Tab-separated table of C-alpha atoms in Angstrom:
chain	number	residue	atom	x	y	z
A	24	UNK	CA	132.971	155.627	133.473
A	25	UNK	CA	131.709	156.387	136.891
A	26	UNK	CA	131.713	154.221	140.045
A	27	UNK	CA	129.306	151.843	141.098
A	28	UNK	CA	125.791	153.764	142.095
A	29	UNK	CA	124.132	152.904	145.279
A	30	UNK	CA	122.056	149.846	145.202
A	31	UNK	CA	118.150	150.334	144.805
A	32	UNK	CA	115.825	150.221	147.338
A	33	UNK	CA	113.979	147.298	145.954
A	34	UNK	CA	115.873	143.903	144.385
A	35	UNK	CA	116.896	144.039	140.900
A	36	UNK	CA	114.914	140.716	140.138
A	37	UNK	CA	111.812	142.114	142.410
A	38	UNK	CA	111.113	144.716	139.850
A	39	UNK	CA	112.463	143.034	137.266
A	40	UNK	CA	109.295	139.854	138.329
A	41	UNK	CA	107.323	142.931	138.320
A	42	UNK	CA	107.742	144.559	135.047
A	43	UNK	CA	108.481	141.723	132.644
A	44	UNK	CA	105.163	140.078	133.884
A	45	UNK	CA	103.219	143.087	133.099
A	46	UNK	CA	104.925	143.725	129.777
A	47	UNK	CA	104.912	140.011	128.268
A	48	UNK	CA	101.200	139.050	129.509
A	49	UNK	CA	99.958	142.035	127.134
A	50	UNK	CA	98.136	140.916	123.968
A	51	UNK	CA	96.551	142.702	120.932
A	52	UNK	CA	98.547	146.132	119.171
A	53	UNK	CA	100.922	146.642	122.040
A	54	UNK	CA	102.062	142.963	122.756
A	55	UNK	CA	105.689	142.548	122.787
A	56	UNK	CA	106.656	141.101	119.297
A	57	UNK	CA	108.356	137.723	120.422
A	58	UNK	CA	107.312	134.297	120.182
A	59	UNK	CA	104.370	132.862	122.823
A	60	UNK	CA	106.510	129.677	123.103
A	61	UNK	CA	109.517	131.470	124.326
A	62	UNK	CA	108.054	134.695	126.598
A	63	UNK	CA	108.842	132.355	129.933
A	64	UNK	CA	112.478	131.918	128.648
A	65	UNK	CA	112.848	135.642	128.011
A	66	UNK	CA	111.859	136.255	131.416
A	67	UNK	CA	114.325	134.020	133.549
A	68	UNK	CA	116.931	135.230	131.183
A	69	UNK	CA	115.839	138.873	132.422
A	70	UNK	CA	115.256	138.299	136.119
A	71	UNK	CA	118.706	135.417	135.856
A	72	UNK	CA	121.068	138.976	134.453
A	73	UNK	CA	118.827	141.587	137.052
A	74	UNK	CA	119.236	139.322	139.774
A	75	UNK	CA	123.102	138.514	139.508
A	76	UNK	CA	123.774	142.796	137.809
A	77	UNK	CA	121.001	145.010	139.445
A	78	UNK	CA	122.849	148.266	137.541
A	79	UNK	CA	120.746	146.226	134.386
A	80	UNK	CA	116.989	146.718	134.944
A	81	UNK	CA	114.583	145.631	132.025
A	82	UNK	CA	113.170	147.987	129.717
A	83	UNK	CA	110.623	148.372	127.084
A	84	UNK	CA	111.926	151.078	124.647
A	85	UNK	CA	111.212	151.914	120.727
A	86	UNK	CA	114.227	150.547	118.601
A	87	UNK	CA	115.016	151.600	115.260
A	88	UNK	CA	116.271	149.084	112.672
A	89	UNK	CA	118.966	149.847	109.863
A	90	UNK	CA	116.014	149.726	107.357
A	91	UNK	CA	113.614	152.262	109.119
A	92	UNK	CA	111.867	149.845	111.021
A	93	UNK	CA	110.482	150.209	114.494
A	94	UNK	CA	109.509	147.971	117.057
A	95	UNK	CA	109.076	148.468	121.199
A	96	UNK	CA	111.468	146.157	122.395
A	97	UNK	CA	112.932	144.845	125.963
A	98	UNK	CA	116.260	146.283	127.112
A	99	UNK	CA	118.491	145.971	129.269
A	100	UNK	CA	119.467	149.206	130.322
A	101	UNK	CA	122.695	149.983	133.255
A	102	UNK	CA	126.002	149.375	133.727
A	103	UNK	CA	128.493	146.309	133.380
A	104	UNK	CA	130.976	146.460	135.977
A	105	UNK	CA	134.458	145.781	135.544
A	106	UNK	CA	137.968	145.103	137.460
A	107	UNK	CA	140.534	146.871	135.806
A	108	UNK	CA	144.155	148.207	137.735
A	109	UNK	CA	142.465	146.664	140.664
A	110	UNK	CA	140.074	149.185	140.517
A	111	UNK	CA	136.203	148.440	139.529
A	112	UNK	CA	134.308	150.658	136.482
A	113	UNK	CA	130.733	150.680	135.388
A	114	UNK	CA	130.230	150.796	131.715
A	115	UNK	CA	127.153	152.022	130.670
A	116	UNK	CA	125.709	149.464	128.141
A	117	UNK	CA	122.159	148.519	126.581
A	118	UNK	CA	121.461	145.186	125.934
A	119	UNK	CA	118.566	145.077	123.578
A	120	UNK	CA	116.688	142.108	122.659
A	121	UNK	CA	115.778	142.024	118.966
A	122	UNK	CA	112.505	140.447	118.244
A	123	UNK	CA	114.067	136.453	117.202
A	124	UNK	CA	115.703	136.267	120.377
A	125	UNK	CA	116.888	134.117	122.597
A	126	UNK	CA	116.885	131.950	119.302
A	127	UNK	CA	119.466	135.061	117.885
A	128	UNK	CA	121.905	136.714	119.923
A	129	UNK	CA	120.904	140.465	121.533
A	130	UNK	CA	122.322	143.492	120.178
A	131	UNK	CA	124.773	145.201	123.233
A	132	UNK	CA	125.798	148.643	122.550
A	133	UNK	CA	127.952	150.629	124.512
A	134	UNK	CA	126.608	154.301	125.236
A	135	UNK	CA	129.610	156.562	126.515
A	136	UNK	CA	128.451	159.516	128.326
A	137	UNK	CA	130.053	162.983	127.213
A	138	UNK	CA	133.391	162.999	128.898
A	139	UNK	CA	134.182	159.306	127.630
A	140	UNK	CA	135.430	158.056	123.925
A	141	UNK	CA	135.607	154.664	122.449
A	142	UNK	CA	138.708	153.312	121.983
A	143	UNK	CA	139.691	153.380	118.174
A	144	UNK	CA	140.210	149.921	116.686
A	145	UNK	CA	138.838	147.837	119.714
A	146	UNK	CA	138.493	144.303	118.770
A	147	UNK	CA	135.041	144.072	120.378
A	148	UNK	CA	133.630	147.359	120.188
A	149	UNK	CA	133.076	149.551	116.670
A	150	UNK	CA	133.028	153.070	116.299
A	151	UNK	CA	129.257	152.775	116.792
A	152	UNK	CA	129.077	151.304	120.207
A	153	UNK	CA	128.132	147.961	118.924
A	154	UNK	CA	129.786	145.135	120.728
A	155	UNK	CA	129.908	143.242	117.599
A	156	UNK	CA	133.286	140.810	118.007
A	157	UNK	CA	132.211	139.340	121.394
A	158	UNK	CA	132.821	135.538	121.058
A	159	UNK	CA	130.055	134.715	123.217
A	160	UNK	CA	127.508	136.914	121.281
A	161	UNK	CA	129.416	134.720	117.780
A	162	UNK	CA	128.886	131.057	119.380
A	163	UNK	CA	125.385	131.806	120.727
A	164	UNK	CA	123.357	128.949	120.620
A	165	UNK	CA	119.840	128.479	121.531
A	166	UNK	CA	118.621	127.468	124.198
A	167	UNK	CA	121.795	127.428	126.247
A	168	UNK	CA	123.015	130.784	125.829
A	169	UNK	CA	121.667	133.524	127.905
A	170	UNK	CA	122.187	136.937	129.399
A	171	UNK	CA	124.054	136.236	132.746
A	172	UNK	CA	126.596	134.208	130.754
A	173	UNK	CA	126.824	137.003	127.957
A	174	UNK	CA	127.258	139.813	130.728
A	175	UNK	CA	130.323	137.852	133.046
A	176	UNK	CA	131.998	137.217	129.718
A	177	UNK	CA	131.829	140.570	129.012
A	178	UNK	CA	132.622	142.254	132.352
A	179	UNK	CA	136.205	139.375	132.008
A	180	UNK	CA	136.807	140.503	128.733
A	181	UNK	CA	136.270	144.301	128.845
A	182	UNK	CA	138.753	144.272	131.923
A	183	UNK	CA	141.887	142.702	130.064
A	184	UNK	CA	140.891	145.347	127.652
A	185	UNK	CA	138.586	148.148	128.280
A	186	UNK	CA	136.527	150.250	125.871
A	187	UNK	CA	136.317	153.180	126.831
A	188	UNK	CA	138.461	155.916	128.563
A	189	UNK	CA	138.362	159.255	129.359
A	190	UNK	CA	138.994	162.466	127.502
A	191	UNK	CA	141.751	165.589	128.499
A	192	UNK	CA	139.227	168.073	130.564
A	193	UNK	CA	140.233	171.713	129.026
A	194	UNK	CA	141.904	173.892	131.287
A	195	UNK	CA	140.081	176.688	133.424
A	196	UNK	CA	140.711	179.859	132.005
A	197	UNK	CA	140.151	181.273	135.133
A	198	UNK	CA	141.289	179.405	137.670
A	199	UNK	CA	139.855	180.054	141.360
A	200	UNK	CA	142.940	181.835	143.641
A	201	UNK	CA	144.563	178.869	145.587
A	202	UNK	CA	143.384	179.085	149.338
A	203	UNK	CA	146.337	179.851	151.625
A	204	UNK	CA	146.891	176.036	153.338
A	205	UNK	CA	147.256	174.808	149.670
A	206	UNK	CA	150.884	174.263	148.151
A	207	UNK	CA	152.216	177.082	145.961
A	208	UNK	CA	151.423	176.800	142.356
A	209	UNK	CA	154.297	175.745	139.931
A	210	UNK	CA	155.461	177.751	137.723
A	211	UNK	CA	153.158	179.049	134.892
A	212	UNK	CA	153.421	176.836	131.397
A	213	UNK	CA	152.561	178.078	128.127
A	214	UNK	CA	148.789	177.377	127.393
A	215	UNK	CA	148.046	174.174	125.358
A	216	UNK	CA	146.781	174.361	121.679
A	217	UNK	CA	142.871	173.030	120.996
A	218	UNK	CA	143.845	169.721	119.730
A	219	UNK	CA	146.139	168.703	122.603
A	220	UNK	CA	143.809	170.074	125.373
A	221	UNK	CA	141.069	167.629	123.645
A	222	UNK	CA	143.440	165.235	123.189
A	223	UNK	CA	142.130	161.408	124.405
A	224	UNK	CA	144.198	159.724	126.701
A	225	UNK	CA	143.572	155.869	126.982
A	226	UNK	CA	143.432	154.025	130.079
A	227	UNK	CA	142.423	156.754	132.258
A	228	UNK	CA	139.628	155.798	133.955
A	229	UNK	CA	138.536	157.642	137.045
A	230	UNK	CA	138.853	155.790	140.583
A	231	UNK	CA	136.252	154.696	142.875
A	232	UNK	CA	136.100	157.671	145.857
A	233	UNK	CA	138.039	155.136	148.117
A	234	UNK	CA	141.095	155.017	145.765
A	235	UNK	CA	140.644	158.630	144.364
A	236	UNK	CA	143.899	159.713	146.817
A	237	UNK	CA	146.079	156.237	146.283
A	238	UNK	CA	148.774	156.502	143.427
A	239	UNK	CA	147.832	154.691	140.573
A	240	UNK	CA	149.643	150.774	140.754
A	241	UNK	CA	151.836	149.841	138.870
A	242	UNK	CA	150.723	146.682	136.782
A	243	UNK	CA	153.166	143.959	137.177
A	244	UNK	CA	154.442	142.283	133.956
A	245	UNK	CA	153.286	138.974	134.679
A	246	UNK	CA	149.558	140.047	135.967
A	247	UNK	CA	149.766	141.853	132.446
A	248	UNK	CA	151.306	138.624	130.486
A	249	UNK	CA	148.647	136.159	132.773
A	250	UNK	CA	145.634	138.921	131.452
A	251	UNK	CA	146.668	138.126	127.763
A	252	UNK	CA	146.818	134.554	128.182
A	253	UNK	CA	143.841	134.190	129.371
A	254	UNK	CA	142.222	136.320	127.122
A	255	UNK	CA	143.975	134.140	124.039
A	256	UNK	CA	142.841	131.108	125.817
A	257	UNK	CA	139.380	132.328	125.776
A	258	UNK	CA	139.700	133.369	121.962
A	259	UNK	CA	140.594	130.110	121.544
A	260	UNK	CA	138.267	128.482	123.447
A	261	UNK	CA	135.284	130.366	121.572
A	262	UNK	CA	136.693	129.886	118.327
A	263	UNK	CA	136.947	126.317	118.672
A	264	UNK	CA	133.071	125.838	120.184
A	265	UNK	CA	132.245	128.306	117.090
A	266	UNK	CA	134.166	125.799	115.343
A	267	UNK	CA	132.570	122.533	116.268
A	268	UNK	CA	129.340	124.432	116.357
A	269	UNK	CA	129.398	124.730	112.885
A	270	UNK	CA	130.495	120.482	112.323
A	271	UNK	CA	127.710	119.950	115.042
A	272	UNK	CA	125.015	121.964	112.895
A	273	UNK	CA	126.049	120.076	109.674
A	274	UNK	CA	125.439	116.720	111.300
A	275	UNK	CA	122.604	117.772	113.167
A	276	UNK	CA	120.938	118.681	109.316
A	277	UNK	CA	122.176	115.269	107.999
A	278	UNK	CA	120.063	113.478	110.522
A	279	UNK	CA	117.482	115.420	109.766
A	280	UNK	CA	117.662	114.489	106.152
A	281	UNK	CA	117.869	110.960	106.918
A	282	UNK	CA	115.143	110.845	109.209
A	283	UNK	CA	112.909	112.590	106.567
A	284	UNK	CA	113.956	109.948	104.253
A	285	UNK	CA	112.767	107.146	107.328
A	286	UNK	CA	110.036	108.688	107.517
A	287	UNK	CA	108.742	108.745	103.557
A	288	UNK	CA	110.090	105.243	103.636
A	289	UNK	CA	107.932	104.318	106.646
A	290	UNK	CA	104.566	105.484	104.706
A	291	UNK	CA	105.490	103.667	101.768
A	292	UNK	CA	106.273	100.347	104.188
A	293	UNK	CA	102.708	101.201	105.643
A	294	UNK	CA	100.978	101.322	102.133
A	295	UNK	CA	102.537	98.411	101.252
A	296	UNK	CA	101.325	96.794	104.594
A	297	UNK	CA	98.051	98.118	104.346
A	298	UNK	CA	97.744	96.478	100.661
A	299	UNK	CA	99.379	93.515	101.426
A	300	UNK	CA	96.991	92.796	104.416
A	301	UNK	CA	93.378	93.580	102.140
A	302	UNK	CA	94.943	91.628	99.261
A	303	UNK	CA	95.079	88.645	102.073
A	304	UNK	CA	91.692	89.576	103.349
A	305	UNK	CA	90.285	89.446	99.611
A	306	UNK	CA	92.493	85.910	98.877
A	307	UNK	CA	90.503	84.942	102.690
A	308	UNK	CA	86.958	85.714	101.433
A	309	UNK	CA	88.286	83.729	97.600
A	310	UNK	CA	89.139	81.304	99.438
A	311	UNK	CA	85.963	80.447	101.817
A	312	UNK	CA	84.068	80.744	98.707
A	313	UNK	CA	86.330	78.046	96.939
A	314	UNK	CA	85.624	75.805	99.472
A	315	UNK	CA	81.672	76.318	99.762
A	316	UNK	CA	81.705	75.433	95.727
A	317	UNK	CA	84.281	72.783	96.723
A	318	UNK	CA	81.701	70.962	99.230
A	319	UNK	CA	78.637	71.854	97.142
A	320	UNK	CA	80.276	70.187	93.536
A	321	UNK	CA	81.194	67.044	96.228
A	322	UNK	CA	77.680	66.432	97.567
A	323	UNK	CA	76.397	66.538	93.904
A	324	UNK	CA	78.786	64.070	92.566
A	325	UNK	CA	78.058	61.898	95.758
A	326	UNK	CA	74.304	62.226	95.125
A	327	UNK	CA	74.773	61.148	91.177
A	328	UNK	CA	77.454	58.722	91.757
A	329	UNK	CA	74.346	55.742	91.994
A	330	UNK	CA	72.720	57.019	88.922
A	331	UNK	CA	75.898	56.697	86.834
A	332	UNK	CA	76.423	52.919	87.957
A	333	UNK	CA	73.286	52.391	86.942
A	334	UNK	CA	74.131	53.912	83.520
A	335	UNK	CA	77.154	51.521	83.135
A	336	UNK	CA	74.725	49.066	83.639
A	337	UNK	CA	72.251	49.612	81.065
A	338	UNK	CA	74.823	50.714	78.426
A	339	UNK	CA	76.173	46.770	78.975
A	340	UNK	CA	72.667	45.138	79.174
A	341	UNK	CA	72.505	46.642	75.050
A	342	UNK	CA	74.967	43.798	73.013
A	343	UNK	CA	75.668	43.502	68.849
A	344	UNK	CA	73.163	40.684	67.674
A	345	UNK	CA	76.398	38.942	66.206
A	346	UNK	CA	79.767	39.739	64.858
A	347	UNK	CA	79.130	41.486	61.748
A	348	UNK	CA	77.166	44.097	63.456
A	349	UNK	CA	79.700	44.625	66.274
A	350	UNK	CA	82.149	45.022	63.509
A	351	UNK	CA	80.040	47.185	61.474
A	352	UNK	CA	79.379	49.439	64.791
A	353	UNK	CA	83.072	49.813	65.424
A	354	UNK	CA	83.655	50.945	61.793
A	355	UNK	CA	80.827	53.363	62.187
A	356	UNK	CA	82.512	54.507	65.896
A	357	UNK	CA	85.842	54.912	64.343
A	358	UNK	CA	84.570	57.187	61.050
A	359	UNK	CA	83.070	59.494	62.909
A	360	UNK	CA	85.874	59.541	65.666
A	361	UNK	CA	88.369	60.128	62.544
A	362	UNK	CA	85.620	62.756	60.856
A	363	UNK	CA	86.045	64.860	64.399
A	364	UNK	CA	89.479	64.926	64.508
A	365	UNK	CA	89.946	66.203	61.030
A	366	UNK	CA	87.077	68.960	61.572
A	367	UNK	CA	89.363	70.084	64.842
A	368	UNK	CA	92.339	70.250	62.632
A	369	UNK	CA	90.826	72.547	60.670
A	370	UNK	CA	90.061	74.615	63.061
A	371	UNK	CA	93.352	74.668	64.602
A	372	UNK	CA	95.074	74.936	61.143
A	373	UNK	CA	92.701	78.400	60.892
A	374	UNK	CA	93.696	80.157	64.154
A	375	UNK	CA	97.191	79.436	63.803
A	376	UNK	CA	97.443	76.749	66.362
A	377	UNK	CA	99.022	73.960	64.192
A	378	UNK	CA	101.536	74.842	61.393
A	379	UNK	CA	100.544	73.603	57.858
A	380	UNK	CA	102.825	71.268	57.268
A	381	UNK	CA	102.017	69.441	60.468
A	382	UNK	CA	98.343	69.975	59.534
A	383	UNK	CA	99.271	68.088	56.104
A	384	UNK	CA	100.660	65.183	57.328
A	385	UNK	CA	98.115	64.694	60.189
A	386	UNK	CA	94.828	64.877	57.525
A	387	UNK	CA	96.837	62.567	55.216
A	388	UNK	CA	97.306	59.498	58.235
A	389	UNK	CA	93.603	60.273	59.317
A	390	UNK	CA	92.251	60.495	55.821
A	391	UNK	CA	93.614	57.058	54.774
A	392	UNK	CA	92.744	55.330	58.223
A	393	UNK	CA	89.220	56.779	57.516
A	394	UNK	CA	88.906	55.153	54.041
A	395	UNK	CA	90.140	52.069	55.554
A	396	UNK	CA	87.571	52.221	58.032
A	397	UNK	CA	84.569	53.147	55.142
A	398	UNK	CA	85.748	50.512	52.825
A	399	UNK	CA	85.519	47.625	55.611
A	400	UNK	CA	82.124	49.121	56.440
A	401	UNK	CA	80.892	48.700	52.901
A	402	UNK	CA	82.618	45.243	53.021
A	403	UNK	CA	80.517	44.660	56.758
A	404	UNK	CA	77.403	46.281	55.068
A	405	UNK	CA	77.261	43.968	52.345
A	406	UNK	CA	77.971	40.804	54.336
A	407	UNK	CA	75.689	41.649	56.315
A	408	UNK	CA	72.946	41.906	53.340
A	409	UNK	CA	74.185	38.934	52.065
A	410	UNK	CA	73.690	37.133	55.992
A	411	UNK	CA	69.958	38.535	56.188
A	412	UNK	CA	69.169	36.896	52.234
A	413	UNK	CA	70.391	33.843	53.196
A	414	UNK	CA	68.174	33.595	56.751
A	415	UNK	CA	65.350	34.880	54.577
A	416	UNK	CA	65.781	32.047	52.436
A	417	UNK	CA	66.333	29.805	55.421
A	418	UNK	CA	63.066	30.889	56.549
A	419	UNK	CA	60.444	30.513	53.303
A	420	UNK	CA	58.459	27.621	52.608
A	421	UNK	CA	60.088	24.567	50.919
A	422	UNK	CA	57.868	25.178	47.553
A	423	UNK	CA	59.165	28.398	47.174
A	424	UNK	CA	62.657	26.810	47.840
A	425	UNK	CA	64.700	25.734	44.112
């Protein structure tokens, strides 16, 4: 890892306004391939990380997927510094943006330049380059995670426990003479095998050119101890977001479900509203029409209320000459009364509306109380033959009288 470069002559967010406005306002075949809705969001999170890290400048590169795919993509492609022995490193790093972000994490890789090596069994880092067990990049969540965030925690977490270091340089097999003001050589040492002059070393990074002469510090035990804890606490701290990430997510999808469910139920409420409201329409317009018959059936009866008085009237003004014929018309009246009531028995008896036995005993009372009622009328009848006789012989000449 090499020291920090020189700043660039223009600001890291200047060019970074510059580019990423040119490359997300294209459209057609060479567009970018991320959302419309969340082009503006890649771009703060671009200028946000150039502004605050100008060794990252944005990108557009071709990126090769595990499956063969390819796709241009944005990068960002630099260094991430980091304080390590009180000293500060660049790593060289690409953080590419696959084409779901920022609603998936980016992809970081770490590219090591030909005198470097990745250190073997790194918690964050695998053999690839792939910063894969970051716990930032395992608790991203959209749309509050971003790229600043993702490269501090990084730059902290790569300094308790860097990456990277540097491997054994072979010796020169023909070593320059030393010049005359230099100290004399030590003593010659038998020449180191293959493996051991490629040998990696950990830890040895190369100082900035300020520090390049100092003697390498010694780390003090509880600066080491104070590193670890903080780096547990941050473990923890990520785990535990992961954590109630995950709770959060599984409520959030319960809601969900029940407001679907509100929502279904509020259409049916609606339909039922909707009917409820034309069925009282209809029962409105029923109803106005009831009364309208209502008012018309009352004038009618008012208008033939007279005529039926008058009725009454001349149904009393007709009176039995005398008592035989009013009995003889109430015998007739009662008959026929008695005839209709045994006809609508019969009827009923043939849809089912009266059981028989019922039927039997009602025809037998009626039936006797109707030859009751024909024998007095033959008794009436003849009386009144008998009545007319003698006023017929009341009312012929006394010669033809015996």
């Amino acid at each position: 890892m090499a020291p920090s470069p020189p700043p660039p002559a223009a600001s890291g967010a200047q060019y970074a306004h510059q580019f990423l406005n040119t490359a997300l306002s294209q459209r057609g075949p060479s567009a970018l391939p991320y959302a419309e809705d969340v082009k503006w969001l890649i771009r703060n999170h671009l200028v946000a990380l150039a502004d605050a890290f100008p060794s990252l400048r944005p990108r557009a590169a071709l990126f090769t997927h595990n499956d063969g795919r390819a796709a241009h993509l944005l990068q960002a492609d630099g260094t991430i510094p980091m304080t390590h022995g009180g000293h500060v490193y660049n790593l060289p790093a690409v953080i590419w943006l696959p084409e779901p972000y920022p609603r998936a994490p980016p992809l970081v890789f770490l590219s090591p330049t030909r005198d470097m090596l990745i250190k073997p069994n790194h918690p964050l880092v695998d053999r690839s380059g792939l910063v894969a067990g970051a716990p930032y990049l395992r608790s991203w969540v959209f749309p509050s995670s971003n790229l600043l965030d993702l490269a501090r925690s990084l730059s902290h977490l790569f300094g308790l426990d860097p990456p990277l270091f540097t491997r054994s340089a072979p010796p020169n097999p023909n070593p320059p003479p030393p010049a005359a003001s230099m100290t004399p050589a030590p003593s010659p040492r038998p020449p180191p095998s293959e493996a051991a002059m490629y040998a990696p070393r950990p830890y040895r990074f190369p100082a900035s050119p300020q520090l390049a002469a100092r003697p390498p510090p010694t780390e003090d035990p509880s600066e080491v101890f104070k590193r670890n804890a903080i780096a547990k606490l941050v473990d923890t701290a990520y785990a535990d977001a992961a954590a109630l990430r995950t709770t959060r997510e599984a409520e959030v999808e319960a809601l969900f479900a029940v407001q679907a469910e509100l929502r279904g139920r509020g259409v049916q409420v609606n339909d039922g509203v909707r009917r409820i409201t034309e069925e009282k329409e209809a029962l409105e317009r029923r109803l106005l029409d009831v009364m309208s018959a209502t008012n018309v059936i009352e004038s009618w009866v008012a208008e033939n209320r007279k005529g039926t008085a008058d009725d009454a009237e001349s149904e009393g003004a007709i009176q039995p000459a005398d008592a035989l014929s009013r009995q003889m018309l109430e015998c007739t009246a009662t008959d026929l009364a008695l005839e209709d009531a045994i006809y609508a028995l019969d009827k009923a008896v043939q849809e089912g509306s009266v059981p028989f036995d019922g039927y039997l005993r009602s025809v037998r009372a009626l039936a006797r109380e109707q030859f009751f009622q024909r024998v007095l009328g033959t008794k009436v009848n003849q009386a009144q033959q008998q009545a007319q006789v003698a006023r017929m012989a009341a009312r012929a000449p006394p010669q033809y009288a015996s």
